[in-house]
Coordinates of C-alpha atoms in Angstrom, one line a residue:
M1 CA 141.1 158.9 89.4
P2 CA 140.3 159.8 93.4
L3 CA 138.1 162.4 94.2
A4 CA 138.9 165.4 96.8
R5 CA 137.9 164.9 100.0
P6 CA 134.8 167.0 101.2
S7 CA 135.6 169.5 104.2
P8 CA 133.5 169.2 107.4
A9 CA 131.9 172.7 106.4
S10 CA 130.9 171.1 103.1
L11 CA 129.3 167.8 104.6
R12 CA 127.3 170.0 107.2
H13 CA 126.2 172.7 104.5
P14 CA 125.6 171.0 101.3
V15 CA 125.8 173.7 98.2
R16 CA 122.3 174.7 97.9
L17 CA 123.1 176.7 94.4
G18 CA 123.0 173.6 92.4
Q19 CA 119.5 172.4 94.0
S20 CA 118.0 176.3 93.2
L21 CA 119.1 176.0 89.5
L22 CA 118.0 172.5 89.1
Q23 CA 114.9 173.5 90.8
L24 CA 114.4 176.4 88.5
A25 CA 114.9 174.2 85.5
Q26 CA 112.4 171.8 86.5
Q27 CA 109.6 174.5 86.8
R28 CA 106.7 174.7 84.2
R29 CA 104.4 177.5 83.6
H30 CA 100.9 176.1 83.1
A31 CA 98.9 179.1 83.9
R32 CA 96.9 181.3 81.6
V33 CA 95.7 184.9 82.2
H34 CA 92.3 185.8 81.7
D35 CA 90.4 189.2 82.2
V36 CA 88.1 188.6 85.3
R37 CA 85.4 191.1 83.8
F38 CA 85.5 188.8 80.6
V39 CA 84.8 185.5 82.0
T40 CA 82.2 186.8 84.6
T41 CA 80.2 188.3 81.8
H42 CA 80.7 185.4 79.6
Q43 CA 79.1 182.8 82.3
A44 CA 76.5 185.0 83.0
S45 CA 75.3 185.5 79.5
A46 CA 75.7 181.8 78.9
V47 CA 73.2 181.0 81.6
L48 CA 70.9 183.1 80.2
E49 CA 71.0 182.4 76.7
K50 CA 70.4 178.4 78.0
Y51 CA 67.3 179.2 79.9
R52 CA 66.2 182.3 77.8
S53 CA 63.1 180.3 76.6
K54 CA 61.9 179.0 79.8
L55 CA 62.3 182.7 81.0
E56 CA 60.2 184.1 78.6
Q57 CA 57.6 181.6 79.0
K58 CA 57.4 182.5 82.7
A59 CA 57.5 186.2 81.9
K60 CA 54.3 185.9 79.7
E61 CA 52.6 183.5 82.4
E62 CA 53.3 186.5 85.1
G63 CA 52.0 189.0 82.2
L64 CA 54.9 190.6 82.0
G65 CA 56.4 192.0 78.6
S66 CA 60.0 190.9 78.8
V67 CA 62.9 188.7 80.5
L68 CA 64.2 192.1 82.0
E69 CA 60.7 193.0 83.5
L70 CA 60.7 189.4 85.1
K71 CA 64.4 190.0 86.7
E72 CA 62.9 193.4 87.9
A73 CA 59.8 192.1 89.5
Y74 CA 62.0 189.2 91.2
K75 CA 64.9 191.4 92.1
D76 CA 64.4 191.5 95.8
K77 CA 63.7 187.6 96.2
I78 CA 66.9 187.0 94.2
Q79 CA 68.9 189.1 96.2
E80 CA 67.7 187.5 99.4
M81 CA 68.3 183.9 98.1
R82 CA 72.1 185.2 97.1
K83 CA 72.4 186.3 100.9
Q84 CA 71.1 182.9 102.0
A85 CA 73.4 181.1 99.4
A86 CA 76.5 183.0 100.8
A87 CA 76.2 182.4 104.8
Q88 CA 78.1 179.6 105.4
A89 CA 76.8 176.5 107.7
P90 CA 78.0 175.8 111.0
P91 CA 80.5 173.0 110.9
P92 CA 79.2 169.6 111.9
P93 CA 80.1 168.4 115.5
P94 CA 83.1 166.1 115.5
S95 CA 82.4 162.3 115.5
P96 CA 83.1 160.7 118.8
Q97 CA 86.4 158.8 119.1
R98 CA 87.6 156.9 122.0
Q99 CA 89.8 158.9 124.5
G100 CA 93.2 159.4 123.8
Q101 CA 92.5 158.2 119.8
G102 CA 93.1 161.8 118.8
L103 CA 96.4 162.1 120.3
S104 CA 97.7 158.9 118.7
D105 CA 96.9 160.0 115.2
R106 CA 98.4 163.4 115.7
G107 CA 101.5 162.4 117.8
V108 CA 103.6 164.2 119.9
G109 CA 103.0 168.1 119.6
G110 CA 101.2 167.4 116.0
T111 CA 104.6 166.0 114.7
G112 CA 103.6 162.4 113.8
I113 CA 105.7 160.9 116.8
K114 CA 103.7 158.5 118.6
P115 CA 103.9 159.2 122.3
L116 CA 104.5 156.4 124.9
S117 CA 100.6 156.0 125.3
S118 CA 100.2 154.3 122.0
Y119 CA 102.7 151.9 123.0
L120 CA 101.8 151.2 126.5
D121 CA 99.3 152.0 129.4
V122 CA 101.3 154.5 131.0
S123 CA 99.3 154.7 134.4
K124 CA 100.1 150.9 134.9
M125 CA 103.6 151.3 134.1
H126 CA 104.1 153.5 136.9
E127 CA 103.0 150.8 139.3
L128 CA 105.6 148.4 138.3
P129 CA 109.2 148.0 139.1
A130 CA 111.7 149.2 136.3
K131 CA 113.0 145.7 135.5
E132 CA 109.7 144.7 134.7
I133 CA 109.2 147.5 132.8
E134 CA 112.0 147.0 130.6
Y135 CA 110.7 143.3 130.1
I136 CA 107.4 144.5 128.6
W137 CA 109.3 147.1 126.5
R138 CA 111.4 144.6 124.7
L139 CA 108.4 142.0 124.7
R140 CA 106.3 145.0 122.8
F141 CA 108.8 145.0 119.7
A142 CA 110.0 141.7 119.9
S143 CA 107.7 140.5 116.8
D144 CA 108.8 143.3 114.5
P145 CA 112.3 142.3 113.1
L146 CA 113.1 146.1 111.9
S147 CA 112.5 147.6 115.2
L148 CA 114.7 149.1 117.6
C149 CA 114.6 149.5 121.1
A150 CA 116.2 149.9 124.5
V151 CA 116.0 151.3 128.0
V152 CA 118.3 154.1 128.8
P153 CA 119.2 155.1 132.7
L154 CA 118.2 158.6 132.8
S155 CA 121.8 159.6 133.9
T156 CA 123.2 158.3 130.8
Y157 CA 120.3 160.0 128.7
Q158 CA 120.9 163.4 130.3
R159 CA 124.3 163.5 129.4
M160 CA 123.6 162.6 125.9
Q161 CA 120.9 165.0 125.4
A162 CA 123.0 168.0 126.8
T163 CA 125.8 167.0 124.2
A164 CA 123.1 166.8 121.5
R165 CA 121.9 170.2 122.2
Q166 CA 125.4 171.7 121.7
H167 CA 126.2 169.5 118.6
P168 CA 122.6 168.4 117.2
Q169 CA 124.1 167.1 113.9
F170 CA 127.6 164.9 113.2
I171 CA 128.3 161.9 111.0
L172 CA 129.2 158.2 111.9
P173 CA 130.9 155.9 109.7
L174 CA 129.7 152.4 109.0
P175 CA 132.5 149.9 108.5
R176 CA 132.5 147.8 105.4
P177 CA 134.5 144.9 104.0
G178 CA 138.1 145.9 103.3
A179 CA 138.4 147.9 100.0
D180 CA 141.2 147.2 97.3
D181 CA 141.7 150.9 95.7
G182 CA 142.9 152.3 98.6
S183 CA 141.3 156.0 98.0
S184 CA 141.1 157.9 100.7
A185 CA 137.4 159.4 100.1
D186 CA 134.5 159.9 97.5
E187 CA 131.7 162.1 96.8
G188 CA 129.3 159.4 97.4
G189 CA 129.8 159.6 101.4
S190 CA 132.2 156.9 101.5
A191 CA 135.5 156.8 103.5
K192 CA 138.1 154.1 102.3
T193 CA 141.5 153.3 103.5
N194 CA 143.8 150.4 102.6
A195 CA 142.4 148.2 105.6
A196 CA 138.8 148.9 105.5
A197 CA 136.0 150.9 104.0
A198 CA 133.2 152.6 105.4
D199 CA 130.0 154.2 104.5
V200 CA 129.1 157.5 106.1
H201 CA 125.9 158.4 107.7
F202 CA 124.8 161.8 108.8
L203 CA 122.5 162.1 111.9
Q204 CA 120.4 164.9 113.4
W205 CA 118.6 165.3 117.3
A206 CA 115.3 167.0 117.3
F207 CA 113.6 168.0 120.8
H208 CA 109.8 168.1 120.7
P209 CA 107.5 169.0 123.6
P210 CA 106.1 166.2 126.1
A211 CA 103.1 164.2 125.0
S212 CA 99.9 166.0 126.5
G213 CA 99.0 164.5 130.2
S214 CA 102.0 162.4 130.4
G215 CA 102.8 164.4 133.7
S216 CA 104.4 167.4 134.9
G217 CA 108.1 165.4 136.2
S218 CA 111.3 167.8 136.0
S219 CA 112.8 165.2 134.0
N220 CA 109.7 165.0 131.4
T221 CA 110.4 168.0 129.8
H222 CA 110.7 166.9 126.1
T223 CA 110.8 164.1 123.5
S224 CA 113.6 163.6 121.3
T225 CA 114.1 162.0 118.3
V226 CA 117.6 161.1 116.1
I227 CA 117.2 160.4 112.4
F228 CA 120.1 158.7 110.5
T229 CA 120.4 159.4 106.7
H230 CA 122.9 158.3 104.2
L231 CA 125.5 161.1 103.9
A232 CA 125.2 160.8 100.1
A233 CA 121.6 161.3 100.2
F234 CA 121.8 164.4 102.3
K235 CA 124.2 166.2 100.0
L236 CA 121.9 165.4 97.1
H237 CA 118.6 166.2 98.9
G238 CA 119.2 168.3 102.3
A239 CA 116.4 168.2 104.3
Y240 CA 114.2 166.1 101.9
A241 CA 116.6 163.1 102.3
Q242 CA 114.6 159.9 103.4
P243 CA 116.3 158.7 106.7
H244 CA 116.9 155.1 106.9
T245 CA 116.8 154.5 110.5
T246 CA 115.0 156.9 113.5
I247 CA 114.4 156.6 117.0
T248 CA 112.6 158.5 119.6
H249 CA 113.3 158.7 123.6
H250 CA 110.4 159.0 125.6
L251 CA 110.7 160.4 129.2
D252 CA 107.3 159.7 130.7
L253 CA 108.9 157.1 133.3
A254 CA 111.8 159.5 133.7
D255 CA 111.1 160.8 137.2
S256 CA 109.2 157.6 138.7
H257 CA 111.9 154.9 137.8
G258 CA 115.0 156.7 136.2
I259 CA 114.6 155.1 133.0
V260 CA 114.2 156.5 129.4
L261 CA 112.3 154.2 126.9
L262 CA 113.8 154.1 123.4
N263 CA 112.1 152.6 120.3
G264 CA 112.5 153.1 116.4
G265 CA 113.4 151.0 113.8
V266 CA 115.2 150.7 110.0
V267 CA 113.4 151.3 106.9
E268 CA 113.5 148.1 104.8
G269 CA 115.2 148.4 101.5
R270 CA 117.2 151.4 102.4
G271 CA 120.7 149.9 102.4
V272 CA 121.2 149.6 106.5
S273 CA 120.2 146.5 108.3
V274 CA 119.0 146.1 111.7
E275 CA 122.3 144.9 113.3
E276 CA 124.0 148.0 111.4
G277 CA 121.1 150.3 112.8
R278 CA 122.1 148.9 116.3
W279 CA 125.7 149.5 115.8
L280 CA 124.9 153.2 115.0
L281 CA 123.2 153.5 118.1
M282 CA 126.3 152.1 119.9
C283 CA 128.3 154.8 118.2
L284 CA 125.9 157.2 119.1
Q285 CA 126.0 156.6 122.6
R286 CA 129.9 156.5 122.5
F287 CA 130.1 160.1 121.0
Y288 CA 127.3 161.8 122.7
D289 CA 128.1 160.2 126.6
V290 CA 131.7 160.6 126.7
Q291 CA 131.8 161.6 130.0
G292 CA 130.1 158.2 130.8
Q293 CA 132.6 156.2 129.3
G294 CA 135.7 154.2 131.2
Q295 CA 137.9 156.1 133.6
G296 CA 141.0 154.5 132.8
S297 CA 144.0 156.7 131.2
G298 CA 143.5 155.0 127.9
E299 CA 139.8 155.5 128.0
A300 CA 140.5 159.4 128.7
G301 CA 142.3 159.7 125.4
A302 CA 139.3 158.4 123.4
R303 CA 136.7 160.8 125.2
D304 CA 138.8 163.5 124.4
K305 CA 139.4 162.6 120.9
R306 CA 135.3 162.1 120.2
Q307 CA 134.9 165.1 122.1
G308 CA 137.4 167.1 119.6
L309 CA 135.7 165.2 116.6
L310 CA 132.3 166.8 117.8
E311 CA 133.3 170.3 118.2
K312 CA 135.5 170.5 115.1
F313 CA 132.6 169.1 113.0
S314 CA 130.0 171.6 114.6
R315 CA 132.7 174.6 114.0
G316 CA 133.1 173.5 110.4
D317 CA 136.9 173.3 111.4
A318 CA 139.2 172.4 108.8
G319 CA 141.0 170.1 111.1
F320 CA 138.1 167.8 111.0
S321 CA 139.8 164.3 109.9
L322 CA 137.3 161.5 108.4
E323 CA 140.2 159.0 108.6
E324 CA 140.1 159.7 112.4
L325 CA 136.6 159.5 112.8
L326 CA 137.0 156.0 111.2
D327 CA 139.7 155.0 112.9
E328 CA 137.8 155.8 116.4
A329 CA 134.8 153.8 115.2
E330 CA 136.9 151.1 114.3
R331 CA 138.3 151.1 117.8
M332 CA 134.7 150.9 119.2
G333 CA 133.9 147.8 117.3

Protein backbone atom coordinates (compact mmCIF):
# COMPACT_ATOMS: atom_id res chain seq x y z
CA MET A 1 0.00 0.00 0.00
CA PRO A 2 1.68 3.27 -1.09
CA LEU A 3 2.15 5.89 1.59
CA ALA A 4 1.15 9.53 1.24
CA ARG A 5 3.80 11.82 -0.15
CA PRO A 6 5.14 14.26 2.51
CA SER A 7 4.53 17.94 1.92
CA PRO A 8 7.52 20.36 1.57
CA ALA A 9 6.68 21.86 4.96
CA SER A 10 6.88 18.45 6.63
CA LEU A 11 10.20 17.76 4.90
CA ARG A 12 11.66 21.00 6.22
CA HIS A 13 10.10 20.94 9.66
CA PRO A 14 9.95 17.36 10.93
CA VAL A 15 7.31 16.80 13.61
CA ARG A 16 8.89 17.31 16.99
CA LEU A 17 5.99 16.11 19.15
CA GLY A 18 6.84 12.45 18.71
CA GLN A 19 10.48 13.12 19.53
CA SER A 20 9.51 14.98 22.69
CA LEU A 21 7.27 12.13 23.84
CA LEU A 22 10.01 9.63 23.07
CA GLN A 23 12.53 11.61 25.07
CA LEU A 24 10.12 11.82 28.01
CA ALA A 25 9.54 8.08 27.85
CA GLN A 26 13.27 7.39 27.91
CA GLN A 27 14.00 9.60 30.92
CA ARG A 28 15.00 7.87 34.15
CA ARG A 29 15.02 9.37 37.60
CA HIS A 30 17.95 8.23 39.73
CA ALA A 31 18.38 11.21 42.06
CA ARG A 32 17.74 10.84 45.79
CA VAL A 33 16.73 13.72 48.05
CA HIS A 34 18.74 14.17 51.24
CA ASP A 35 18.50 16.61 54.10
CA VAL A 36 21.74 18.58 53.71
CA ARG A 37 21.94 19.29 57.43
CA PHE A 38 21.74 15.57 58.20
CA VAL A 39 24.45 14.67 55.68
CA THR A 40 26.85 17.34 56.94
CA THR A 41 26.33 16.45 60.61
CA HIS A 42 26.62 12.74 59.90
CA GLN A 43 29.94 13.16 58.08
CA ALA A 44 31.43 15.33 60.84
CA SER A 45 30.31 12.88 63.54
CA ALA A 46 31.80 9.95 61.64
CA VAL A 47 35.16 11.69 61.40
CA LEU A 48 35.10 12.55 65.11
CA GLU A 49 34.33 8.95 66.12
CA LYS A 50 37.04 7.59 63.83
CA TYR A 51 39.79 9.68 65.45
CA ARG A 52 38.34 10.02 68.96
CA SER A 53 41.01 7.88 70.65
CA LYS A 54 43.85 9.81 69.04
CA LEU A 55 42.22 13.14 69.92
CA GLU A 56 41.77 12.09 73.54
CA GLN A 57 45.43 11.05 73.71
CA LYS A 58 46.46 14.41 72.22
CA ALA A 59 44.31 16.24 74.78
CA LYS A 60 46.04 14.40 77.66
CA GLU A 61 49.46 15.25 76.23
CA GLU A 62 48.44 18.93 76.11
CA GLY A 63 47.18 18.77 79.70
CA LEU A 64 43.54 19.24 78.68
CA GLY A 65 40.54 17.43 80.12
CA SER A 66 38.54 16.58 76.97
CA VAL A 67 38.38 16.67 73.18
CA LEU A 68 36.13 19.76 73.37
CA GLU A 69 38.83 21.64 75.29
CA LEU A 70 41.34 20.53 72.65
CA LYS A 71 39.12 21.91 69.86
CA GLU A 72 38.75 25.21 71.71
CA ALA A 73 42.51 25.49 72.22
CA TYR A 74 43.18 24.94 68.51
CA LYS A 75 40.17 26.97 67.32
CA ASP A 76 42.20 29.82 65.78
CA LYS A 77 44.62 27.46 64.06
CA ILE A 78 41.76 25.39 62.61
CA GLN A 79 40.11 28.53 61.18
CA GLU A 80 43.38 29.63 59.59
CA MET A 81 43.89 26.24 57.95
CA ARG A 82 40.33 26.30 56.58
CA LYS A 83 40.94 29.71 55.00
CA GLN A 84 44.13 28.47 53.36
CA ALA A 85 42.35 25.39 52.02
CA ALA A 86 39.52 27.50 50.60
CA ALA A 87 41.89 29.83 48.75
CA GLN A 88 42.30 28.78 45.09
CA ALA A 89 45.78 28.42 43.68
CA PRO A 90 46.50 30.34 40.47
CA PRO A 91 46.16 28.21 37.32
CA PRO A 92 49.39 26.79 35.91
CA PRO A 93 50.86 28.60 32.90
CA PRO A 94 49.85 27.12 29.54
CA SER A 95 52.28 24.64 28.08
CA PRO A 96 54.31 25.98 25.15
CA GLN A 97 53.05 24.98 21.70
CA ARG A 98 53.96 25.63 18.12
CA GLN A 99 52.61 28.81 16.62
CA GLY A 100 49.29 28.11 14.91
CA GLN A 101 48.81 24.73 16.60
CA GLY A 102 45.98 25.99 18.81
CA LEU A 103 44.13 27.43 15.84
CA SER A 104 44.23 24.13 13.98
CA ASP A 105 42.93 22.26 17.02
CA ARG A 106 40.05 24.63 17.71
CA GLY A 107 39.11 25.24 14.09
CA VAL A 108 37.48 28.30 12.60
CA GLY A 109 35.85 30.38 15.32
CA GLY A 110 35.84 27.43 17.71
CA THR A 111 33.52 25.46 15.39
CA GLY A 112 35.91 22.55 14.82
CA ILE A 113 36.26 23.44 11.12
CA LYS A 114 39.89 23.32 10.04
CA PRO A 115 41.16 26.58 8.51
CA LEU A 116 43.04 26.61 5.22
CA SER A 117 46.32 27.08 7.12
CA SER A 118 45.96 23.53 8.47
CA TYR A 119 46.26 22.21 4.90
CA LEU A 120 48.56 24.69 3.15
CA ASP A 121 51.13 27.36 3.91
CA VAL A 122 48.85 30.26 2.96
CA SER A 123 51.65 32.84 2.86
CA LYS A 124 53.51 30.78 0.24
CA MET A 125 50.33 30.25 -1.77
CA HIS A 126 50.02 34.02 -2.24
CA GLU A 127 53.24 33.92 -4.27
CA LEU A 128 51.99 31.26 -6.72
CA PRO A 129 49.71 31.53 -9.77
CA ALA A 130 46.16 30.16 -9.52
CA LYS A 131 46.86 27.17 -11.80
CA GLU A 132 49.74 26.00 -9.62
CA ILE A 133 47.64 26.44 -6.47
CA GLU A 134 44.91 24.29 -8.01
CA TYR A 135 47.45 21.56 -8.79
CA ILE A 136 48.85 21.64 -5.23
CA TRP A 137 45.34 21.66 -3.74
CA ARG A 138 44.22 18.58 -5.66
CA LEU A 139 47.50 16.80 -4.93
CA ARG A 140 47.01 17.53 -1.21
CA PHE A 141 43.98 15.18 -1.10
CA ALA A 142 44.94 12.71 -3.85
CA SER A 143 45.82 9.95 -1.38
CA ASP A 144 42.45 10.09 0.43
CA PRO A 145 39.89 7.95 -1.45
CA LEU A 146 36.97 9.54 0.45
CA SER A 147 37.96 13.16 -0.11
CA LEU A 148 36.21 15.80 -2.20
CA CYS A 149 38.07 18.87 -3.41
CA ALA A 150 37.69 21.57 -6.04
CA VAL A 151 38.77 25.08 -6.96
CA VAL A 152 35.75 27.34 -7.50
CA PRO A 153 35.92 30.68 -9.34
CA LEU A 154 35.10 33.52 -6.96
CA SER A 155 32.28 34.81 -9.19
CA THR A 156 30.62 31.38 -9.14
CA TYR A 157 30.93 31.09 -5.37
CA GLN A 158 29.55 34.59 -4.81
CA ARG A 159 26.40 33.72 -6.75
CA MET A 160 26.03 30.44 -4.85
CA GLN A 161 26.47 31.98 -1.41
CA ALA A 162 24.01 34.76 -2.23
CA THR A 163 21.41 32.11 -3.08
CA ALA A 164 22.36 30.06 -0.02
CA ARG A 165 21.70 32.96 2.34
CA GLN A 166 18.14 33.13 0.99
CA HIS A 167 17.68 29.35 0.80
CA PRO A 168 20.03 27.74 3.37
CA GLN A 169 18.16 24.42 3.29
CA PHE A 170 17.05 22.26 0.38
CA ILE A 171 16.71 18.64 -0.70
CA LEU A 172 18.41 16.87 -3.60
CA PRO A 173 17.51 13.49 -5.10
CA LEU A 174 20.19 10.92 -5.84
CA PRO A 175 18.96 8.72 -8.72
CA ARG A 176 19.07 4.96 -8.19
CA PRO A 177 18.39 2.02 -10.56
CA GLY A 178 14.77 1.65 -11.76
CA ALA A 179 12.09 0.49 -9.33
CA ASP A 180 9.36 -2.02 -10.20
CA ASP A 181 6.60 -1.07 -7.79
CA GLY A 182 5.78 2.30 -9.39
CA SER A 183 4.96 3.96 -6.05
CA SER A 184 5.25 7.72 -5.97
CA ALA A 185 6.98 8.33 -2.64
CA ASP A 186 7.61 6.76 0.74
CA GLU A 187 8.25 7.78 4.32
CA GLY A 188 11.92 6.83 4.18
CA GLY A 189 12.95 9.76 2.04
CA SER A 190 12.83 8.01 -1.36
CA ALA A 191 10.95 9.16 -4.44
CA LYS A 192 10.03 6.52 -7.01
CA THR A 193 8.58 6.58 -10.51
CA ASN A 194 8.08 3.89 -13.13
CA ALA A 195 11.32 4.89 -14.83
CA ALA A 196 13.70 5.49 -11.95
CA ALA A 197 14.11 5.75 -8.21
CA ALA A 198 16.01 8.21 -6.06
CA ASP A 199 17.17 8.62 -2.49
CA VAL A 200 16.42 12.10 -1.20
CA HIS A 201 19.09 14.00 0.73
CA PHE A 202 18.75 17.06 2.94
CA LEU A 203 21.40 19.79 2.65
CA GLN A 204 22.13 22.76 4.87
CA TRP A 205 24.50 25.72 4.47
CA ALA A 206 26.23 27.42 7.41
CA PHE A 207 28.42 30.53 7.49
CA HIS A 208 31.22 31.07 10.01
CA PRO A 209 33.76 33.83 10.76
CA PRO A 210 37.01 33.63 8.76
CA ALA A 211 40.05 32.02 10.34
CA SER A 212 42.07 34.35 12.54
CA GLY A 213 44.97 35.95 10.70
CA SER A 214 43.73 34.90 7.27
CA GLY A 215 43.66 38.46 5.98
CA SER A 216 41.18 41.30 5.87
CA GLY A 217 40.24 41.13 2.18
CA SER A 218 36.75 42.23 1.27
CA SER A 219 35.87 38.81 -0.19
CA ASN A 220 37.29 36.84 2.74
CA THR A 221 34.47 37.66 5.14
CA HIS A 222 33.54 34.11 6.13
CA THR A 223 34.07 30.38 5.83
CA SER A 224 31.07 28.34 4.70
CA THR A 225 30.11 24.69 5.06
CA VAL A 226 27.49 22.47 3.46
CA ILE A 227 26.38 19.22 5.06
CA PHE A 228 24.38 16.46 3.37
CA THR A 229 22.20 14.06 5.37
CA HIS A 230 19.83 11.29 4.36
CA LEU A 231 16.37 12.86 4.47
CA ALA A 232 14.99 9.84 6.33
CA ALA A 233 17.63 10.31 9.04
CA PHE A 234 16.96 14.04 9.27
CA LYS A 235 13.21 13.47 9.64
CA LEU A 236 13.90 10.97 12.43
CA HIS A 237 16.71 12.71 14.33
CA GLY A 238 16.48 16.36 13.27
CA ALA A 239 19.60 18.36 14.10
CA TYR A 240 21.18 15.24 15.65
CA ALA A 241 21.19 13.34 12.33
CA GLN A 242 24.69 12.34 11.25
CA PRO A 243 25.75 13.83 7.88
CA HIS A 244 27.28 11.54 5.28
CA THR A 245 29.03 14.30 3.30
CA THR A 246 30.51 17.63 4.40
CA ILE A 247 32.31 20.33 2.40
CA THR A 248 34.03 23.59 3.39
CA HIS A 249 34.70 26.70 1.29
CA HIS A 250 37.91 28.63 2.11
CA LEU A 251 38.10 32.26 0.93
CA ASP A 252 41.69 33.01 1.99
CA LEU A 253 42.83 33.43 -1.64
CA ALA A 254 39.63 35.01 -2.93
CA ASP A 255 40.95 38.57 -3.26
CA SER A 256 44.48 37.78 -4.38
CA HIS A 257 43.68 35.02 -6.90
CA GLY A 258 39.91 35.11 -7.47
CA ILE A 259 39.44 31.49 -6.36
CA VAL A 260 37.73 29.66 -3.50
CA LEU A 261 39.22 26.37 -2.31
CA LEU A 262 36.71 23.62 -1.52
CA ASN A 263 37.45 20.48 0.43
CA GLY A 264 35.47 17.86 2.29
CA GLY A 265 34.68 14.20 2.20
CA VAL A 266 32.23 11.35 2.36
CA VAL A 267 31.92 9.36 5.59
CA GLU A 268 32.51 5.68 4.97
CA GLY A 269 29.65 3.33 5.77
CA ARG A 270 26.81 5.87 5.58
CA GLY A 271 25.32 4.77 2.29
CA VAL A 272 26.90 7.25 -0.13
CA SER A 273 29.94 6.67 -2.35
CA VAL A 274 32.49 9.29 -3.35
CA GLU A 275 31.08 9.31 -6.89
CA GLU A 276 27.61 9.98 -5.50
CA GLY A 277 29.04 12.71 -3.30
CA ARG A 278 30.51 14.38 -6.39
CA TRP A 279 27.15 14.11 -8.12
CA LEU A 280 25.46 15.86 -5.18
CA LEU A 281 28.04 18.67 -5.40
CA MET A 282 27.29 19.05 -9.10
CA CYS A 283 23.57 19.30 -8.35
CA LEU A 284 24.31 21.78 -5.58
CA GLN A 285 26.03 24.09 -8.04
CA ARG A 286 23.28 23.69 -10.66
CA PHE A 287 20.58 24.74 -8.18
CA TYR A 288 22.50 27.44 -6.30
CA ASP A 289 24.18 29.02 -9.33
CA VAL A 290 21.21 29.22 -11.67
CA GLN A 291 22.42 32.54 -13.08
CA GLY A 292 25.73 31.01 -14.07
CA GLN A 293 24.21 28.31 -16.29
CA GLY A 294 23.95 28.47 -20.11
CA GLN A 295 22.17 31.39 -21.77
CA GLY A 296 20.14 29.46 -24.39
CA SER A 297 16.33 29.52 -24.45
CA GLY A 298 16.17 25.95 -23.16
CA GLU A 299 18.55 26.76 -20.33
CA ALA A 300 16.48 29.79 -19.39
CA GLY A 301 13.49 27.55 -18.75
CA ALA A 302 15.61 25.17 -16.67
CA ARG A 303 17.00 28.07 -14.63
CA ASP A 304 13.50 29.34 -13.88
CA LYS A 305 12.35 25.87 -12.86
CA ARG A 306 15.27 25.34 -10.47
CA GLN A 307 14.82 28.79 -8.98
CA GLY A 308 11.11 28.07 -8.55
CA LEU A 309 11.79 24.78 -6.76
CA LEU A 310 14.16 26.52 -4.33
CA GLU A 311 11.63 29.24 -3.56
CA LYS A 312 8.71 26.84 -3.13
CA PHE A 313 10.72 24.65 -0.76
CA SER A 314 11.82 27.62 1.35
CA ARG A 315 8.23 28.90 1.60
CA GLY A 316 6.81 25.48 2.37
CA ASP A 317 4.62 25.86 -0.71
CA ALA A 318 2.18 22.99 -1.28
CA GLY A 319 2.98 23.26 -4.97
CA PHE A 320 6.49 21.90 -4.43
CA SER A 321 6.74 18.61 -6.33
CA LEU A 322 9.22 15.88 -5.52
CA GLU A 323 8.61 14.40 -8.98
CA GLU A 324 9.56 17.70 -10.63
CA LEU A 325 12.73 17.81 -8.55
CA LEU A 326 13.60 14.27 -9.63
CA ASP A 327 12.91 15.08 -13.29
CA GLU A 328 15.18 18.11 -13.08
CA ALA A 329 17.94 16.07 -11.44
CA GLU A 330 17.71 13.42 -14.16
CA ARG A 331 17.97 16.14 -16.79
CA MET A 332 21.21 17.30 -15.20
CA GLY A 333 22.70 13.83 -15.41
